[in-house]
Structure formats: structure tokens, C-alpha cells
Short mmCIF file of C-alpha atoms and ligand atoms in Angstrom, two decimals:
data_model
loop_
_atom_site.label_atom_id
_atom_site.label_comp_id
_atom_site.label_asym_id
_atom_site.label_seq_id
_atom_site.Cartn_x
_atom_site.Cartn_y
_atom_site.Cartn_z
CA MET K 1 23.65 27.88 7.86
CA LYS K 2 20.33 26.24 8.53
CA TYR K 3 17.77 27.36 6.00
CA CYS K 4 14.53 26.73 7.79
CA THR K 5 14.86 27.64 11.45
CA ASP K 6 11.44 29.30 11.64
CA THR K 7 8.69 27.25 13.16
CA PRO K 8 6.50 26.09 11.74
CA CYS K 9 8.62 25.45 8.68
CA LYS K 10 6.32 24.93 5.68
CA ILE K 11 7.29 21.58 4.23
CA ALA K 12 5.23 20.44 1.26
CA ALA K 13 5.46 17.61 -1.25
CA VAL K 14 4.65 17.34 -4.93
CA ILE K 15 3.79 13.80 -6.01
CA VAL K 16 3.77 13.49 -9.79
CA CYS K 17 1.31 11.01 -11.25
CA ALA K 18 0.43 12.59 -14.60
CA GLY K 19 2.23 10.03 -16.77
CA LYS K 20 0.60 7.23 -18.73
CA GLY K 21 2.70 4.33 -17.47
CA GLU K 22 3.08 3.03 -21.02
CA ARG K 23 6.06 0.78 -20.23
CA SER K 24 4.16 -0.97 -17.43
CA GLY K 25 2.03 -3.04 -19.80
CA LEU K 26 -1.06 -2.17 -17.74
CA SER K 27 -4.14 -0.76 -19.47
CA TYR K 28 -4.34 2.06 -16.92
CA ASN K 29 -1.96 4.43 -15.14
CA LYS K 30 0.40 2.43 -12.89
CA VAL K 31 -0.13 4.77 -9.93
CA LEU K 32 -3.73 3.49 -9.77
CA HIS K 33 -2.59 -0.14 -9.63
CA HIS K 34 -3.48 -2.01 -6.43
CA ILE K 35 -0.78 -3.61 -4.30
CA GLY K 36 -2.81 -5.53 -1.77
CA GLN K 37 -5.63 -3.36 -0.46
CA LYS K 38 -4.05 -0.04 -1.51
CA THR K 39 -3.14 1.70 -4.73
CA VAL K 40 0.44 2.64 -5.56
CA LEU K 41 -0.46 6.31 -5.01
CA GLU K 42 -2.10 5.68 -1.61
CA ARG K 43 1.02 3.91 -0.39
CA SER K 44 3.11 7.04 -0.98
CA LEU K 45 0.43 9.33 0.48
CA ASP K 46 0.22 7.23 3.65
CA THR K 47 3.99 7.20 4.10
CA PHE K 48 4.32 10.95 3.53
CA ASN K 49 1.59 11.48 6.12
CA GLU K 50 3.78 9.79 8.73
CA THR K 51 6.44 12.52 8.30
CA ARG K 52 6.92 16.26 8.85
CA VAL K 53 5.36 17.04 5.45
CA ASN K 54 2.43 19.42 6.04
CA HIS K 55 0.83 19.47 2.60
CA ILE K 56 0.86 17.29 -0.52
CA THR K 57 0.05 18.35 -4.08
CA VAL K 58 -0.78 15.40 -6.34
CA VAL K 59 -0.24 16.13 -10.03
CA THR K 60 -2.46 14.11 -12.33
CA SER K 61 -3.62 14.02 -15.95
CA GLN K 62 -7.09 15.24 -16.95
CA GLU K 63 -7.94 11.63 -17.82
CA ASP K 64 -7.10 10.25 -14.36
CA LEU K 65 -8.51 13.22 -12.46
CA PRO K 66 -11.75 11.47 -11.31
CA ALA K 67 -9.89 8.36 -10.10
CA VAL K 68 -7.21 10.42 -8.36
CA LEU K 69 -9.80 12.66 -6.69
CA GLY K 70 -11.55 9.49 -5.49
CA ILE K 71 -8.33 8.58 -3.67
CA THR K 72 -7.24 12.01 -2.43
CA SER K 73 -10.67 12.98 -1.05
CA GLU K 74 -9.86 10.59 1.81
CA TYR K 75 -6.94 12.82 2.88
CA GLU K 76 -7.26 16.23 4.56
CA ASN K 77 -3.95 17.78 3.51
CA VAL K 78 -3.86 16.77 -0.16
CA SER K 79 -4.76 18.95 -3.14
CA VAL K 80 -4.76 18.00 -6.80
CA VAL K 81 -3.63 19.86 -9.93
CA THR K 82 -3.31 18.74 -13.53
CA GLY K 83 0.10 18.26 -15.08
CA GLY K 84 1.64 18.40 -18.53
CA ASP K 85 2.84 16.06 -21.26
CA THR K 86 6.33 15.69 -19.73
CA ARG K 87 7.42 14.97 -16.18
CA PHE K 88 9.22 18.33 -16.17
CA LYS K 89 5.98 20.21 -16.91
CA SER K 90 4.05 18.18 -14.33
CA VAL K 91 6.59 18.91 -11.60
CA TYR K 92 6.56 22.62 -12.46
CA GLU K 93 2.75 22.76 -12.23
CA GLY K 94 2.94 21.07 -8.83
CA LEU K 95 5.64 23.46 -7.59
CA LYS K 96 3.66 26.56 -8.61
CA ALA K 97 0.49 25.29 -6.96
CA HIS K 98 1.71 25.42 -3.38
CA PRO K 99 4.53 27.79 -2.30
CA CYS K 100 6.38 26.66 0.85
CA ASP K 101 9.86 26.69 2.46
CA ILE K 102 11.02 23.16 1.69
CA VAL K 103 9.55 21.06 -1.13
CA LEU K 104 9.84 17.33 -1.74
CA ILE K 105 9.36 16.10 -5.30
CA HIS K 106 8.33 12.45 -5.50
CA ASP K 107 7.36 10.04 -8.26
CA GLY K 108 3.88 8.66 -7.62
CA ALA K 109 5.27 5.41 -9.05
CA ARG K 110 7.58 4.84 -6.03
CA PRO K 111 5.28 3.23 -3.45
CA TYR K 112 8.04 1.68 -1.32
CA VAL K 113 9.54 4.95 -0.10
CA THR K 114 10.00 4.94 3.68
CA LYS K 115 9.48 7.68 6.22
CA GLU K 116 13.18 7.47 7.12
CA ILE K 117 14.21 8.31 3.54
CA ILE K 118 11.71 11.19 3.44
CA GLU K 119 12.99 12.61 6.73
CA ARG K 120 16.64 12.28 5.64
CA THR K 121 15.99 14.34 2.51
CA ILE K 122 14.19 17.01 4.58
CA ASP K 123 17.05 17.22 7.11
CA SER K 124 19.53 17.64 4.29
CA ALA K 125 17.46 20.29 2.50
CA ILE K 126 17.10 22.28 5.73
CA GLU K 127 20.84 22.03 6.42
CA HIS K 128 22.35 22.19 2.93
CA GLY K 129 19.65 23.34 0.50
CA SER K 130 18.86 19.96 -1.03
CA GLY K 131 18.59 16.26 -0.25
CA ILE K 132 18.39 13.79 -3.12
CA ALA K 133 17.61 10.15 -2.34
CA ALA K 134 20.21 8.06 -4.17
CA MET K 135 22.01 4.73 -3.97
CA PRO K 136 25.42 3.58 -5.25
CA ALA K 137 25.12 1.97 -8.70
CA THR K 138 25.18 -1.82 -8.50
CA ASP K 139 25.66 -2.47 -12.24
CA THR K 140 28.64 -1.30 -14.23
CA VAL K 141 27.51 1.38 -16.65
CA LYS K 142 28.84 1.64 -20.22
CA ARG K 143 28.91 4.70 -22.40
CA VAL K 144 28.38 3.94 -26.09
CA GLU K 145 29.32 6.69 -28.54
CA ASN K 146 29.16 5.93 -32.27
CA GLY K 147 29.56 2.24 -31.46
CA ALA K 148 32.63 2.79 -29.23
CA VAL K 149 32.10 1.32 -25.76
CA SER K 150 33.77 2.76 -22.68
CA SER K 151 33.26 1.95 -18.99
CA LEU K 152 32.42 4.44 -16.29
CA PRO K 153 34.05 3.91 -12.88
CA ARG K 154 31.26 2.36 -10.83
CA GLU K 155 32.48 3.66 -7.47
CA GLN K 156 31.70 7.19 -8.68
CA LEU K 157 28.17 6.39 -9.87
CA TYR K 158 24.88 6.72 -8.04
CA ASN K 159 21.31 6.06 -9.12
CA THR K 160 19.04 8.89 -8.08
CA GLN K 161 15.60 8.18 -6.72
CA THR K 162 12.86 10.33 -5.22
CA PRO K 163 12.04 12.16 -3.04
CA GLN K 164 14.33 14.93 -4.17
CA THR K 165 13.98 17.73 -1.67
CA PHE K 166 14.96 21.38 -2.09
CA ARG K 167 14.62 24.86 -0.78
CA TYR K 168 11.47 25.94 -2.55
CA SER K 169 12.93 29.27 -3.74
CA GLU K 170 15.93 27.56 -5.36
CA ILE K 171 14.15 24.74 -7.16
CA THR K 172 11.43 27.07 -8.50
CA ASP K 173 14.17 29.44 -9.68
CA ALA K 174 15.88 26.50 -11.41
CA TYR K 175 12.62 25.31 -13.01
CA SER K 176 11.78 28.80 -14.25
CA ARG K 177 15.17 29.09 -16.00
CA ALA K 178 15.62 25.51 -17.24
CA LYS K 179 15.96 24.84 -20.95
CA GLY K 180 16.05 21.35 -22.44
CA THR K 181 14.73 17.93 -21.49
CA PHE K 182 15.04 16.71 -17.93
CA THR K 183 13.75 13.58 -16.17
CA ASP K 184 15.48 14.32 -12.88
CA ASP K 185 14.91 17.31 -10.59
CA ALA K 186 18.49 17.38 -9.31
CA GLU K 187 19.59 17.82 -12.92
CA VAL K 188 17.30 20.84 -13.27
CA TYR K 189 18.78 22.21 -10.02
CA GLU K 190 22.33 21.65 -11.32
CA SER K 191 21.52 23.32 -14.64
CA ALA K 192 20.79 26.54 -12.71
CA GLY K 193 24.18 26.42 -10.98
CA TYR K 194 23.16 24.85 -7.67
CA SER K 195 25.00 21.85 -6.18
CA PRO K 196 22.68 19.01 -5.17
CA ARG K 197 23.50 16.92 -2.13
CA LEU K 198 22.83 13.17 -2.09
CA VAL K 199 21.38 11.29 0.88
CA GLU K 200 20.87 7.57 1.35
CA GLY K 201 17.76 6.19 -0.35
CA SER K 202 17.22 2.43 -0.43
CA TYR K 203 17.47 -0.34 -2.98
CA GLY K 204 13.84 -1.14 -2.20
CA ASN K 205 12.67 2.33 -3.23
CA ILE K 206 12.17 1.31 -6.85
CA LYS K 207 10.15 3.17 -9.46
CA LEU K 208 7.52 0.81 -10.84
CA THR K 209 8.27 0.95 -14.55
CA THR K 210 8.19 -2.34 -16.48
CA PRO K 211 5.83 -5.37 -16.09
CA ASN K 212 8.40 -7.21 -13.98
CA ASP K 213 8.13 -4.51 -11.28
CA PHE K 214 4.45 -5.37 -10.85
CA THR K 215 4.76 -9.12 -10.60
CA SER K 216 7.09 -9.27 -7.60
CA PRO K 217 5.93 -6.68 -5.07
CA CYS K 218 6.11 -9.14 -2.19
CA LYS K 219 9.18 -10.26 -0.33
CA ASP K 220 7.79 -12.91 1.97
CA CYS K 221 4.81 -15.27 2.23
CA LYS K 222 3.17 -16.45 5.46
CA ILE K 223 0.70 -19.32 5.66
CA GLY K 224 -2.00 -19.43 8.36
CA VAL K 225 -4.43 -22.10 9.56
CA GLY K 226 -7.57 -21.67 11.66
CA TYR K 227 -10.19 -24.05 13.09
CA ASP K 228 -13.42 -23.57 15.03
CA VAL K 229 -16.49 -25.50 16.09
CA HIS K 230 -19.82 -24.31 17.50
CA ARG K 231 -22.77 -26.22 18.91
CA LEU K 232 -26.12 -26.15 17.02
CA THR K 233 -29.10 -25.13 19.08
CA GLU K 234 -32.68 -23.91 18.79
CA GLY K 235 -33.57 -20.22 18.91
CA ARG K 236 -30.43 -18.94 17.17
CA LYS K 237 -29.76 -17.81 13.60
CA LEU K 238 -27.43 -19.90 11.46
CA ILE K 239 -24.84 -17.52 9.96
CA LEU K 240 -21.92 -18.70 7.85
CA GLY K 241 -19.50 -16.27 6.18
CA GLY K 242 -21.90 -13.42 7.01
CA VAL K 243 -24.83 -15.09 5.19
CA THR K 244 -27.95 -16.00 7.20
CA ILE K 245 -29.15 -19.46 6.24
CA ASP K 246 -32.73 -20.68 6.49
CA TYR K 247 -32.45 -23.59 8.99
CA PRO K 248 -34.35 -24.44 12.19
CA LEU K 249 -31.16 -24.45 14.29
CA GLY K 250 -28.43 -21.88 14.75
CA LEU K 251 -24.93 -21.81 16.22
CA LEU K 252 -24.44 -21.00 19.89
CA GLY K 253 -21.81 -18.46 20.90
CA HIS K 254 -21.07 -15.09 22.51
CA SER K 255 -20.94 -13.33 19.12
CA ASP K 256 -23.13 -14.40 16.18
CA ALA K 257 -21.11 -17.69 16.29
CA ASP K 258 -20.24 -17.55 12.58
CA VAL K 259 -17.93 -20.54 12.76
CA LEU K 260 -16.59 -20.16 9.21
CA THR K 261 -15.62 -16.51 9.72
CA HIS K 262 -14.01 -17.41 13.04
CA ALA K 263 -11.80 -20.04 11.37
CA ILE K 264 -10.82 -17.53 8.68
CA MET K 265 -9.97 -14.85 11.26
CA ASP K 266 -7.75 -17.27 13.16
CA ALA K 267 -5.99 -18.28 9.94
CA LEU K 268 -5.28 -14.61 9.15
CA LEU K 269 -4.12 -13.81 12.68
CA SER K 270 -1.92 -16.88 12.81
CA ALA K 271 -0.22 -16.00 9.50
CA ALA K 272 0.35 -12.41 10.67
CA ASP K 273 1.78 -13.63 14.00
CA LEU K 274 -1.00 -11.90 15.95
CA PRO K 275 -2.94 -13.23 18.96
CA ASP K 276 -6.00 -15.37 18.11
CA ILE K 277 -9.65 -14.28 18.25
CA GLY K 278 -10.08 -15.63 21.78
CA VAL K 279 -7.48 -13.08 22.93
CA LEU K 280 -8.51 -10.21 20.64
CA PHE K 281 -12.27 -10.53 21.15
CA PRO K 282 -12.76 -12.29 24.52
CA ASP K 283 -16.17 -13.85 25.16
CA THR K 284 -16.13 -12.23 28.60
CA ASP K 285 -16.34 -8.77 27.00
CA GLU K 286 -19.90 -7.43 26.78
CA LYS K 287 -19.12 -5.39 23.69
CA TYR K 288 -18.79 -8.56 21.64
CA LEU K 289 -22.15 -9.96 22.76
CA GLY K 290 -24.14 -10.76 19.61
CA ILE K 291 -21.67 -8.87 17.40
CA SER K 292 -21.51 -9.71 13.69
CA SER K 293 -18.37 -11.68 12.97
CA MET K 294 -18.07 -9.73 9.71
CA THR K 295 -17.38 -6.60 11.78
CA LEU K 296 -14.64 -8.50 13.58
CA LEU K 297 -13.27 -9.85 10.28
CA LYS K 298 -12.86 -6.29 8.96
CA GLN K 299 -10.98 -5.35 12.15
CA VAL K 300 -8.73 -8.37 11.71
CA MET K 301 -7.96 -7.32 8.12
CA GLN K 302 -7.02 -3.84 9.35
CA GLU K 303 -4.60 -5.38 11.87
CA VAL K 304 -3.12 -7.59 9.18
CA ALA K 305 -2.66 -4.61 6.82
CA ARG K 306 -1.14 -2.56 9.65
CA LYS K 307 1.49 -5.28 10.07
CA GLY K 308 2.40 -4.81 6.41
CA TYR K 309 0.72 -7.85 4.86
CA CYS K 310 -1.66 -8.23 1.95
CA LEU K 311 -3.90 -11.24 1.53
CA GLY K 312 -3.16 -13.66 -1.29
CA ASN K 313 -6.08 -16.06 -0.85
CA VAL K 314 -8.28 -17.83 1.66
CA SER K 315 -9.35 -21.45 1.37
CA ALA K 316 -11.91 -22.81 3.84
CA VAL K 317 -13.96 -25.94 4.51
CA VAL K 318 -17.26 -26.02 6.41
CA ILE K 319 -17.89 -29.39 8.04
CA ALA K 320 -21.64 -29.83 8.56
CA GLN K 321 -23.96 -32.80 8.23
CA LYS K 322 -26.80 -30.39 7.41
CA PRO K 323 -27.96 -28.09 5.88
CA LYS K 324 -26.80 -28.50 2.27
CA LEU K 325 -24.53 -25.57 1.58
CA ALA K 326 -23.87 -25.96 -2.16
CA PRO K 327 -26.70 -23.59 -3.23
CA ILE K 328 -25.39 -20.71 -1.11
CA ILE K 329 -21.62 -21.20 -1.38
CA SER K 330 -21.30 -18.42 -3.96
CA ASP K 331 -23.22 -15.99 -1.70
CA ILE K 332 -20.86 -16.90 1.15
CA ARG K 333 -17.80 -16.35 -1.04
CA SER K 334 -19.06 -12.92 -2.19
CA SER K 335 -19.84 -11.87 1.36
CA LEU K 336 -16.39 -12.89 2.59
CA ALA K 337 -14.59 -11.36 -0.40
CA ALA K 338 -16.33 -8.01 0.24
CA ALA K 339 -15.32 -8.00 3.92
CA LEU K 340 -11.76 -9.10 3.15
CA GLY K 341 -11.35 -6.53 0.36
CA ILE K 342 -10.29 -9.15 -2.20
CA LYS K 343 -11.80 -10.71 -5.32
CA ILE K 344 -14.21 -13.64 -5.15
CA ASN K 345 -11.68 -15.89 -6.89
CA GLN K 346 -9.34 -15.36 -3.93
CA VAL K 347 -11.85 -16.86 -1.45
CA ASN K 348 -12.76 -20.49 -1.83
CA VAL K 349 -15.19 -22.30 0.44
CA SER K 350 -16.13 -25.94 0.20
CA ALA K 351 -18.48 -28.01 2.35
CA THR K 352 -18.32 -31.58 3.54
CA THR K 353 -20.14 -33.93 5.94
CA THR K 354 -18.59 -36.44 8.33
CA GLU K 355 -20.72 -39.33 7.07
CA ASN K 356 -22.90 -39.12 10.20
CA LEU K 357 -19.88 -39.73 12.45
CA GLY K 358 -19.16 -37.75 15.61
CA VAL K 359 -20.89 -34.65 17.01
CA VAL K 360 -20.88 -32.92 13.62
CA GLY K 361 -22.25 -36.04 11.92
CA GLU K 362 -25.03 -36.26 14.49
CA GLY K 363 -26.05 -32.71 13.56
CA ARG K 364 -25.13 -31.27 16.97
CA ALA K 365 -22.38 -28.92 15.78
CA ILE K 366 -20.77 -27.29 12.75
CA ALA K 367 -17.02 -26.99 12.36
CA ALA K 368 -14.88 -25.03 9.95
CA THR K 369 -11.24 -24.91 9.02
CA ALA K 370 -9.46 -22.28 6.94
CA SER K 371 -6.04 -21.50 5.59
CA CYS K 372 -4.66 -18.38 3.99
CA ILE K 373 -1.53 -16.89 2.48
CA LEU K 374 -0.33 -13.44 3.44
CA THR K 375 2.38 -11.69 1.46
CA GLU K 376 4.59 -9.07 2.96
CA ILE K 377 4.39 -5.79 1.12
CA GLY K 378 7.49 -3.99 -0.01
CA HIS K 379 10.96 -4.74 -1.20
CA ASP K 380 13.95 -5.36 1.01
CA GLN K 381 15.11 -2.04 2.31
N1 CTP W 1 4.90 11.82 -14.81
C1 CTP W 1 4.10 12.96 -14.78
N2 CTP W 1 3.80 13.61 -15.94
C2 CTP W 1 4.27 13.16 -17.12
C3 CTP W 1 5.10 12.03 -17.16
C4 CTP W 1 5.40 11.37 -15.98
O1 CTP W 1 3.65 13.37 -13.72
N3 CTP W 1 3.91 13.81 -18.24
C5 CTP W 1 5.15 11.09 -13.56
C6 CTP W 1 4.67 9.65 -13.62
O2 CTP W 1 3.28 9.59 -13.31
C7 CTP W 1 5.55 8.94 -12.64
C8 CTP W 1 6.82 9.77 -12.63
O3 CTP W 1 6.54 10.97 -13.33
O4 CTP W 1 5.01 8.88 -11.33
C9 CTP W 1 8.00 9.02 -13.23
O5 CTP W 1 7.81 8.87 -14.63
P1 CTP W 1 7.73 7.48 -15.41
O6 CTP W 1 8.21 6.37 -14.58
O7 CTP W 1 8.33 7.70 -16.76
O8 CTP W 1 6.13 7.28 -15.53
P2 CTP W 1 5.21 7.30 -16.81
O9 CTP W 1 5.62 8.42 -17.71
O10 CTP W 1 3.82 7.27 -16.32
O11 CTP W 1 5.56 5.89 -17.46
P3 CTP W 1 5.98 5.59 -19.00
O12 CTP W 1 7.18 6.45 -19.27
O13 CTP W 1 6.27 4.13 -19.01
O14 CTP W 1 4.80 5.96 -19.86
MG1 MG W 2 7.60 8.52 -18.57
#
């Protein structure tokens, strides 16, 4: 019998984040750790928001409350409650905060959950009462009792993950009656006499736990190269990397002709296998007339993030006979780092001349070249 045939069916999630992340080796809660441009918690929130889940309760500690509210205030359907000193207590606080028909319980420390896994657990909970994301064990597990080692048959073993999704009435009943220590919601459910049902999770849906989990969040690297040149002319501002430079000549172009930012955008787009700036921002389009290239750079970064990449670093060279750029290189790096959403030590810019050779050497143009590394976010699914 289907449990939730009414429409709309109230499907809510509890994302528990009230731990300390002590095993992570970080000096702060692991759910606040950045993977690329987003925190671990934001990655789960964004994925849940692509599903049928109507409301999310984030459970946090008193200590992390300001940081968590800073994140959740960006979302319309997310509320925040404080948890307890065990995962069990935190989950229970989250469950009580928002009654619903179907509830998903998820570890805030699992940022690689996919919408397909979430939907599978919901389907199963609607149909059978519960849906627990799990995967067949890949290691052989030993039981050690008083020094005696025995092997458990691997084909019968599964590793449970989250989300673990239940009929709200049943899991709250189980939580209200549970006695003992539990780290797994399905175990609480079982302890009350219910039979949990497993659904396919993924081997990529790991719980970030130990330092090793934080050093290898990327599965693929993409390199990109970009190049641009603009003519120097009177009556225009000279802008490089978003910084206006005091110089009698400026670069000619449809936008602000920021040649350095153009080279960086093309490097990013090339690495992400996206069309170049000539295609994305055509110089025949009036809306790009005089536009700041920093605005375009932010748009490019959004496209890159949408394709699932985070930026490792950018390295660029400005080729100009004049003016001398050394005194303002650090301003240029800060400006670019701010627009790219990365740290200044991830953006390097150097400058060179062409020894008076060619159009650049004659002071008639400035050129720039840039390369970057993008890393694909997420583990193999
Ligand atoms: N959790 C929680 N409240 C607690 C303990 C844990 O909400 N009192 C949450 C964590 O924030 C995490 C999830 O439960 O998202 C899984 O727990 P775990 O991986 O053990 O996280 P931490 O307890 O934070 O890490 P550690 O055990 O290394 O301190
Ligand atoms: Mg813990």
C-alpha cells in the first residue's frame, strides 16, 4: 500500500551538522569546509533543492549557529535548530522541529549525495515505509571477540549511507522509544520493530570523516589556455584585471577591452569545454557595449561552477612594452581573486615586454595569455 498518495505529500529533510568533526583534523566543523566555491553543507542543500523535498531543517551546534545561519539565510525553505551532544539527539531535535509525511535524514558531512539517490529513498519510503541508501561492502569485515577473529560473509554485508528516509510517524515513534547508543537511523527504526528497506546509494556518497577525505575531493583535472590582444588608442581607459591604470592610452574594444581578463575567461571556458568569449559575449550585441569585463568574468565562473568544476589556479602573463606593471600587480591579483572567488595565492600575474619588437613592442597593443586548472567536483558515482 502506498503511504503518501495525498498531494501535496509533505516531504521534509533533516540535515545534521551539529558534530565537531574532530576526526577531520580541521580546526573548524567539517560541514563548513569549502570544496571549490561552496561549503560542504551548501552542496547538500543545493542537491536537496533539486528534488521533491519541500522543507529542510538544518541541525547545528550553538557554536556554529552564526556560520550556519549565514549559509542558510540564502535559502527560502531552510530552517535551523540546535542539536545535542550525540548524533542521535541532534536527529531527534531535527525530527521534532518539522512534522511531515516523509522525512529524509542526512549527514551534513555527505556533500556528494545525488538527486537520484535522494529520489530513490523517497520512492521507497512512499511505497514501503523506508528507503535507506546503502552499498554492498567492498572490504571483508572481521569480527574480533576477546582476540578471536572470525569473518563475516561479505555478500550479505552492506554499508549504510544517508539519506535514510522514513514515514515520519514511524521514525519519530522509533526515536521516542529508543534506548541505547545509535549512530544509524535505520538501526533506531529496527530497534522499534520496523523493517528498513535498502535502496542503492553510491560509492561516491562518502561521509567526510578523516583528513584523507578532504585532500582528494576531485576526480579529474582540466587545463585551459587563453590569449587575447587589443590595440592601444587615445581616449580610452586602460583596464587590466579590473584595475584602472593611470596611462595616456587605453585599450580599444566593444567591452572595456580588459585584455588580461579576456585571456583568463577564455582559459576558463576552454578548460570547461564551453564556447569562447567571442561566442558567449558577441561584440555585435549592444548589451556588452562598454561592459566591465569583471562582470563577464563572474558570469563565466558561474558557468564553470554549473558544469561541476572548481578552479585550482590561474596563471597569466601580460605582454606590454609600457606601462610598467610591477607596482600594481598585487592590486590586479586581488581584483581577479575577488571576482574568481579564490585566494590571491591562486592567481598569479606576471608582466613582460617584447624588447621593442612587433606591434606590442612598438607600444601599439597589449596582449595577454592565461592558463588555468579546473578540477571536477565529486567522487565517481
Ligand atoms: N552530528 C550531529 N550532532 C552530533 C554529532 C554528529 O549533528 N552531536 C552530525 C555531524 O555533524 C555529521 C553527522 O552527524 O554531519 C555524522 O557524524 P560524524 O561523521 O561522526 O561527524 P562529527 O561528529 O562531526 O565528526 P567526529 O566524530 O569526527 O567529531
Ligand atoms: Mg561523530
